[in-house]
Every structure is written in C-alpha cells, then in structure tokens.
XYZ file of C-alpha atoms in Angstrom:
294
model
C 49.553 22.575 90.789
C 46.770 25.099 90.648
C 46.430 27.422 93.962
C 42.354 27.407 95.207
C 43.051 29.759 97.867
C 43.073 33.817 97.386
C 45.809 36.235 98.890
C 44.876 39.524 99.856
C 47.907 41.797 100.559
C 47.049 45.441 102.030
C 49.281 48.689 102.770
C 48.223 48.833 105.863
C 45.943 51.839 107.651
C 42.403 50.624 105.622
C 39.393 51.499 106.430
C 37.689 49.769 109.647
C 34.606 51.229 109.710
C 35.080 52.575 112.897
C 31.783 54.966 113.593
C 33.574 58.184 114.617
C 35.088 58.091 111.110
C 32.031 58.284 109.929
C 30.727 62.139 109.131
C 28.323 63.076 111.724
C 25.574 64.505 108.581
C 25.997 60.867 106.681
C 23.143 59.696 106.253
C 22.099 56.184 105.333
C 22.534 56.395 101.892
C 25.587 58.267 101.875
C 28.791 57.893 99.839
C 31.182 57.749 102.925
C 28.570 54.800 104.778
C 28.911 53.017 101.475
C 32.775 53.438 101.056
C 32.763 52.197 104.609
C 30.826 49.255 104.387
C 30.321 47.856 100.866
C 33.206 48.825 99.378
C 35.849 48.587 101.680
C 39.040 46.010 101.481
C 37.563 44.126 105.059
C 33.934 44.280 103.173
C 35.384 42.372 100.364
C 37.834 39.891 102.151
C 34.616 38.748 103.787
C 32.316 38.946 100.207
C 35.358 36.764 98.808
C 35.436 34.298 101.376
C 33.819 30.625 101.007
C 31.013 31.356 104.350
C 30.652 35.215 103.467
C 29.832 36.763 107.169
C 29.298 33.030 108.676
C 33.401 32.344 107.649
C 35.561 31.558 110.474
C 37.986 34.223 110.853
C 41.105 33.843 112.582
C 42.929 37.500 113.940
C 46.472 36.416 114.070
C 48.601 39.305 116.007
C 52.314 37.722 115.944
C 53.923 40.936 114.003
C 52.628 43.345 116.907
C 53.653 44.542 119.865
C 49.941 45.432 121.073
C 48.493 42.214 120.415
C 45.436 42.485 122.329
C 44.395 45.648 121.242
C 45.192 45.515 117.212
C 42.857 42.041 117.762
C 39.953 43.666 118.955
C 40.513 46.448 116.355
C 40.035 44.045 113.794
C 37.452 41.804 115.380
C 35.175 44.690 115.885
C 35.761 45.741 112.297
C 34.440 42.570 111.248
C 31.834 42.643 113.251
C 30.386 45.409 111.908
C 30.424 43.740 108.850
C 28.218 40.880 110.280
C 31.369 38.877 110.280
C 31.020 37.487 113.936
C 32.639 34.172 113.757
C 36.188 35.782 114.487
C 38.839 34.770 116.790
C 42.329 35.982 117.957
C 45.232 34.136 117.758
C 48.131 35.295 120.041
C 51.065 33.515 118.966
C 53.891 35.356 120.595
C 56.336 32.248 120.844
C 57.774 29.397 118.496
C 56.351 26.823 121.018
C 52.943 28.570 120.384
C 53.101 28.095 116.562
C 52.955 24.354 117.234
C 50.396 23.974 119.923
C 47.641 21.394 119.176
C 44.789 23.896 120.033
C 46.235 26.765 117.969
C 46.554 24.420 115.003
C 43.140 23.196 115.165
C 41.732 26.406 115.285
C 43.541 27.385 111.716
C 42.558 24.399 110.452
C 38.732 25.374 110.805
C 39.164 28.844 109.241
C 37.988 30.236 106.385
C 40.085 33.072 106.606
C 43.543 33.903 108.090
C 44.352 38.099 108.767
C 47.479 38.723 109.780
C 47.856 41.797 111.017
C 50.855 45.179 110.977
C 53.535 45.557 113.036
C 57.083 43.754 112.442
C 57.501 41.384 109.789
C 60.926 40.500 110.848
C 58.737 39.532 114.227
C 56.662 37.176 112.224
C 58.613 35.410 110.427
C 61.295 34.530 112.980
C 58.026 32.980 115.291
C 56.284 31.923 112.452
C 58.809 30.591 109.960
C 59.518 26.700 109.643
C 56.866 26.056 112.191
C 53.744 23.550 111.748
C 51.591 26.448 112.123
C 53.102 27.637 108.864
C 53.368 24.756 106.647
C 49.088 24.410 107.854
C 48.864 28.092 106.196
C 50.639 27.282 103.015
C 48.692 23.812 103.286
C 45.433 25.723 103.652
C 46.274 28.166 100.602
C 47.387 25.925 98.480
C 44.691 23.143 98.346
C 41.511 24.877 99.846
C 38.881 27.744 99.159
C 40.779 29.471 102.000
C 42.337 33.426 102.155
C 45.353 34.289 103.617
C 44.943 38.474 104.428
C 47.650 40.170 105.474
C 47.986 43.989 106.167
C 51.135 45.615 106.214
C 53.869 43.824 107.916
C 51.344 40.475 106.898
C 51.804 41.747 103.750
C 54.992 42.702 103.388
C 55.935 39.026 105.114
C 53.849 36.878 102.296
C 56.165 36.384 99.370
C 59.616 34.267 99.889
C 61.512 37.595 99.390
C 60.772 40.326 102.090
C 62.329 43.561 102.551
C 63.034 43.916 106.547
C 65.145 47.111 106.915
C 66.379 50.110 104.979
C 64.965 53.858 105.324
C 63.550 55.861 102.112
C 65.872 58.332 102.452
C 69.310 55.764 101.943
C 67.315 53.312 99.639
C 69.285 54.171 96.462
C 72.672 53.622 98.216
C 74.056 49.898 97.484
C 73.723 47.447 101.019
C 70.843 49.675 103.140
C 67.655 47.870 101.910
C 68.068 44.317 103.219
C 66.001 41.388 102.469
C 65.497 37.764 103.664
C 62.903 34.897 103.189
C 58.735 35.786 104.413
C 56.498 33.093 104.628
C 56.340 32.144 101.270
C 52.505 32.198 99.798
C 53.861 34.082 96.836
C 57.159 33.757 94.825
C 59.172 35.817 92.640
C 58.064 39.008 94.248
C 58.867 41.708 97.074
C 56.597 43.223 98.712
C 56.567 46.719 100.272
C 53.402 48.473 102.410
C 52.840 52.423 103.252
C 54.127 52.905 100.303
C 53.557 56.394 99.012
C 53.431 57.669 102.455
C 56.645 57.026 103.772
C 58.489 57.195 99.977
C 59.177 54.084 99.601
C 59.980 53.568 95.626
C 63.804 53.664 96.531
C 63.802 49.907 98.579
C 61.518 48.629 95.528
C 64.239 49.721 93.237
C 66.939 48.063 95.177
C 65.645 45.026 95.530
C 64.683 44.485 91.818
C 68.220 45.768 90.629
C 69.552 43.048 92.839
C 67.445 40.461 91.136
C 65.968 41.648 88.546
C 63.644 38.436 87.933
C 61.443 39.152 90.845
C 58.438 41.793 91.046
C 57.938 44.552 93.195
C 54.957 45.103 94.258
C 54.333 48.794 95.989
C 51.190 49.252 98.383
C 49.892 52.531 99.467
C 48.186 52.718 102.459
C 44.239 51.779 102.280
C 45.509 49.466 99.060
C 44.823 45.978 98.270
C 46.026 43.302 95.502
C 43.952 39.852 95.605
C 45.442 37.059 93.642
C 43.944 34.092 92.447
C 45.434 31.091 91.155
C 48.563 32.317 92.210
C 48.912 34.868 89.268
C 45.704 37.096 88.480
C 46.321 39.971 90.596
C 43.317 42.269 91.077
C 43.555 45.792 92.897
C 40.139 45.900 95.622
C 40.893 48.564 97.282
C 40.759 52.746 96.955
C 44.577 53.583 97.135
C 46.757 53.080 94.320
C 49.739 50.087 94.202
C 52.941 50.267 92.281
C 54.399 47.406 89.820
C 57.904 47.314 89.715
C 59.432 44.930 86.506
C 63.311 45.260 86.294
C 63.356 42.477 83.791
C 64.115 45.225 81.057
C 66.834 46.754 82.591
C 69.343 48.034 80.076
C 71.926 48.924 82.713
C 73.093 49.219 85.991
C 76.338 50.017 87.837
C 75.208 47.743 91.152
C 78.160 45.201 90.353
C 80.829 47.864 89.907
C 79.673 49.751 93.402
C 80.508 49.386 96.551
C 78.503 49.186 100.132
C 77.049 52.697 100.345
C 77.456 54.434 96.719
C 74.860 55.420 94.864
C 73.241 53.413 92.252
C 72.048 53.918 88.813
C 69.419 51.734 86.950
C 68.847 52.537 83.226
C 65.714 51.115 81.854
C 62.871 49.997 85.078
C 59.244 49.956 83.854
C 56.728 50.883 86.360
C 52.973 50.333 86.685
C 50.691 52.428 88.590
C 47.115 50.437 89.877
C 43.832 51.531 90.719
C 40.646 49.643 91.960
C 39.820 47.103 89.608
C 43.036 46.759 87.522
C 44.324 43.452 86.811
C 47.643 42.848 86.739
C 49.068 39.005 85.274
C 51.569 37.842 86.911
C 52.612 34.795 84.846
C 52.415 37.445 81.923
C 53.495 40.259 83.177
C 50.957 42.345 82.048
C 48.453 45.126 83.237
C 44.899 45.244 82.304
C 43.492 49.079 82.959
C 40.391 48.896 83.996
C 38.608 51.970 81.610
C 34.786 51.671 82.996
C 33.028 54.533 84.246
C 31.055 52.608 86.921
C 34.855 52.376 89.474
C 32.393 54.312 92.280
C 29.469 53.049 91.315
C-alpha cells in the first residue's frame, strides 16, 4: 500500500527564526532574513503541509525533560512563520497516550513535530499505545506529516540506536539498538551527526545487519520522504547514507563484546539540499543546479 503522508526527519538544532539570530544590519532583503524564513526546514514543513500556515500543528514534547519550554520554542517558531494554528501536546505518561482528548486532537492535525530530547523516553510512553497506532494511521492513509527533530528523528524508523558514545562506537556490544516507532523500515537513524562524530554507531549498526540503511543527520539537516521511499534533503546541513549491503568482509562474528571491529567494503553517501536519495533503489540523485541558494 502506497504511503500519502510525508516524513520529515531533522538533526536537531535548525533554524527557528528566533530574531536575535538575526544580524542586527539585515535588512529586509537580506540573505540571512531569507535563510531564516523561506528557506528554512520549519518554513518548508509548513509549505509541504496540506493547510500551508492554516495546518493544525500539534507540538508533541514526550522525549524532553523541559516540556513546556521546548513547546513554546517551537510554537513561536511557527508562528513567525504565520503558522498559528499550533498546539502542545504534553504526554508525559502511558495513560496520557490514550486519553480521549489527546487523541482527538491528533486526529485533527495536519502536522505532528515531535520534538529532541530522549528517544528511549519516547518510545517507552509512546510505543504500543493508541496514540501511536493514530500516528502510523495518520501517515499511512492521509496527506498528513510526521516531523521529528532529533530524538523524533532518531525514534521514527523500527530500528533506533539508544546508547553508545562516538568514541567506543567501533568496539563490538557499545552501540545498542531497539524498536522506534516505526514510520520507516529498514533503516537507523542517527541525529547531531557530524557534531558529536557519530559515523562509528552508523557503522555498527549496519555491520550488524547489513540490510538496513543508515541514515546520518547533521545538525540543521533534513530528509523528507514521500511514498515511503523518495528521500529528499530540505535542509542546509549535509546527511550521511550508510549502505553495508556490499560489504566484502567483516570480523563482527569472530569478535567478542568490546574488540574492535573491521568492515571491508561500506559505501557511503554524502547529501546536500536538494539531493534525492531512492530508497527502494538505493540510489542517489546529485542535485548539479546552480540555483541551490537561489
């Protein structure tokens, strides 16, 4: 079956458009205003959405600690995108995740954000719950986005990496993985990317299984997929494909917990702003224009 809804995964730290990021000489035509507001990954999640600025958006703050305060970071982001039809959905609870209010509310949204914070979080609150199986409902069968930005990111595909640090990520056992919400199969994804170094867990997990696709986000990154296989990059930073299905090599079976790993053979893509990557062909399309700031 055909998916009609789009997912838009980010790295986490994009641009909000916040006015003291701004530089005070910008003027109104100027290049940083226009990064800011019509080419930004928040300018397009609304441009992409079935409403534009009059789509209901729903803030949903389960992966953070500061609930309130990430929710009104992102509502006010919106709204100075003329997106003022935005709510905030605490769900800090299981019992939450099936309340009757809660799940009417997602089912009048256009769009769903999940925010950063701790995937792990999210998907033990969110996972198995009605308010879940409405979001892959929603995705699946309607003009609807699920957004997600960092840990919402990292939690959409059925394979998500939870723990492991960059600097032990090549030693067999320390990146460890378990099931995300499940809008997208057959890949991992990882957020901050380049930042915090994160190539290592990417490597591990696709050595271990070699069938899935990592999928590296830098901060200020986004991939939007449609029909559950074009992936398009929308945003400034760069994103990293990971494709162990050549691999040669490796000694991962012959190792134990804590040695070091070799991999002979992984192909990587790098991705910038309007490369298409196909997922059901595993191919990249560069995109070689000379209008990419235009």
């Amino acid at each position: 079956m055909a998916i009609k809804g789009k997912l838009i995964i980010v790295g986490g730290a994009e641009d909000k458009g916040r006015p003291q990021d701004v530089p005070k000489n910008a003027g109104d035509n100027d290049t940083a205003v226009d990064e800011y507001y019509e080419k930004g990954i928040l300018h397009r999640i609304v441009q992409e959405s079935v409403k534009k600025e009059k789509s209901r958006i729903e803030i949903v703050t389960t992966a953070s600690t500061l609930p309130k305060e990430i929710g009104k970071d992102y509502k006010e982001a919106f709204g100075r995108l003329n997106a003022k039809n935005t709510g905030i959905l605490e769900i800090e609870n299981r019992e939450q995740a099936g309340d009757e209010q809660i799940l009417k509310r997602l089912e009048k949204a256009d769009v769903v954000m999940i925010t950063g914070g701790d995937q792990l979080r999210l998907t033990s609150i969110l996972g198995g719950t009605p308010f879940l199986s409405l979001l892959q409902e929603k995705y699946q069968k309607e003009d609807f986005i699920y957004a997600g930005s960092s840990a919402g990111a990292a939690a959409a595909s059925n394979n998500m990496v939870f723990q492991g640090t960059s600097d032990l990520a090549l030693y067999k056992g320390k990146v460890r993985l378990t099931s995300g919400l499940g809008m997208i199969n057959d890949v991992v994804i990882d957020t901050h990317f380049i930042t915090r170094g994160r190539i290592g867990r990417l490597l591990q997990a696709v050595v271990a299984n070699p069938r899935i696709i990592g999928i590296g986000l830098e901060e200020n990154a986004a991939l939007m997929v449609t029909n559950g296989t074009k992936m398009e990059a929308i945003g400034p930073g760069m994103s990293i494909i990971v494709d162990g299905r050549g691999i040669v090599d490796s000694n991962f079976n012959d190792i134990d917990d804590g040695q070091s790993i070799s991999i002979e053979n992984v192909t990587l893509h790098v991705m910038s702003k309007y490369d298409i990557y196909h997922l059901d062909r595993f191919k990249l399309n560069i995109d070689h224009s000379n209008n990419r700031d235009e």
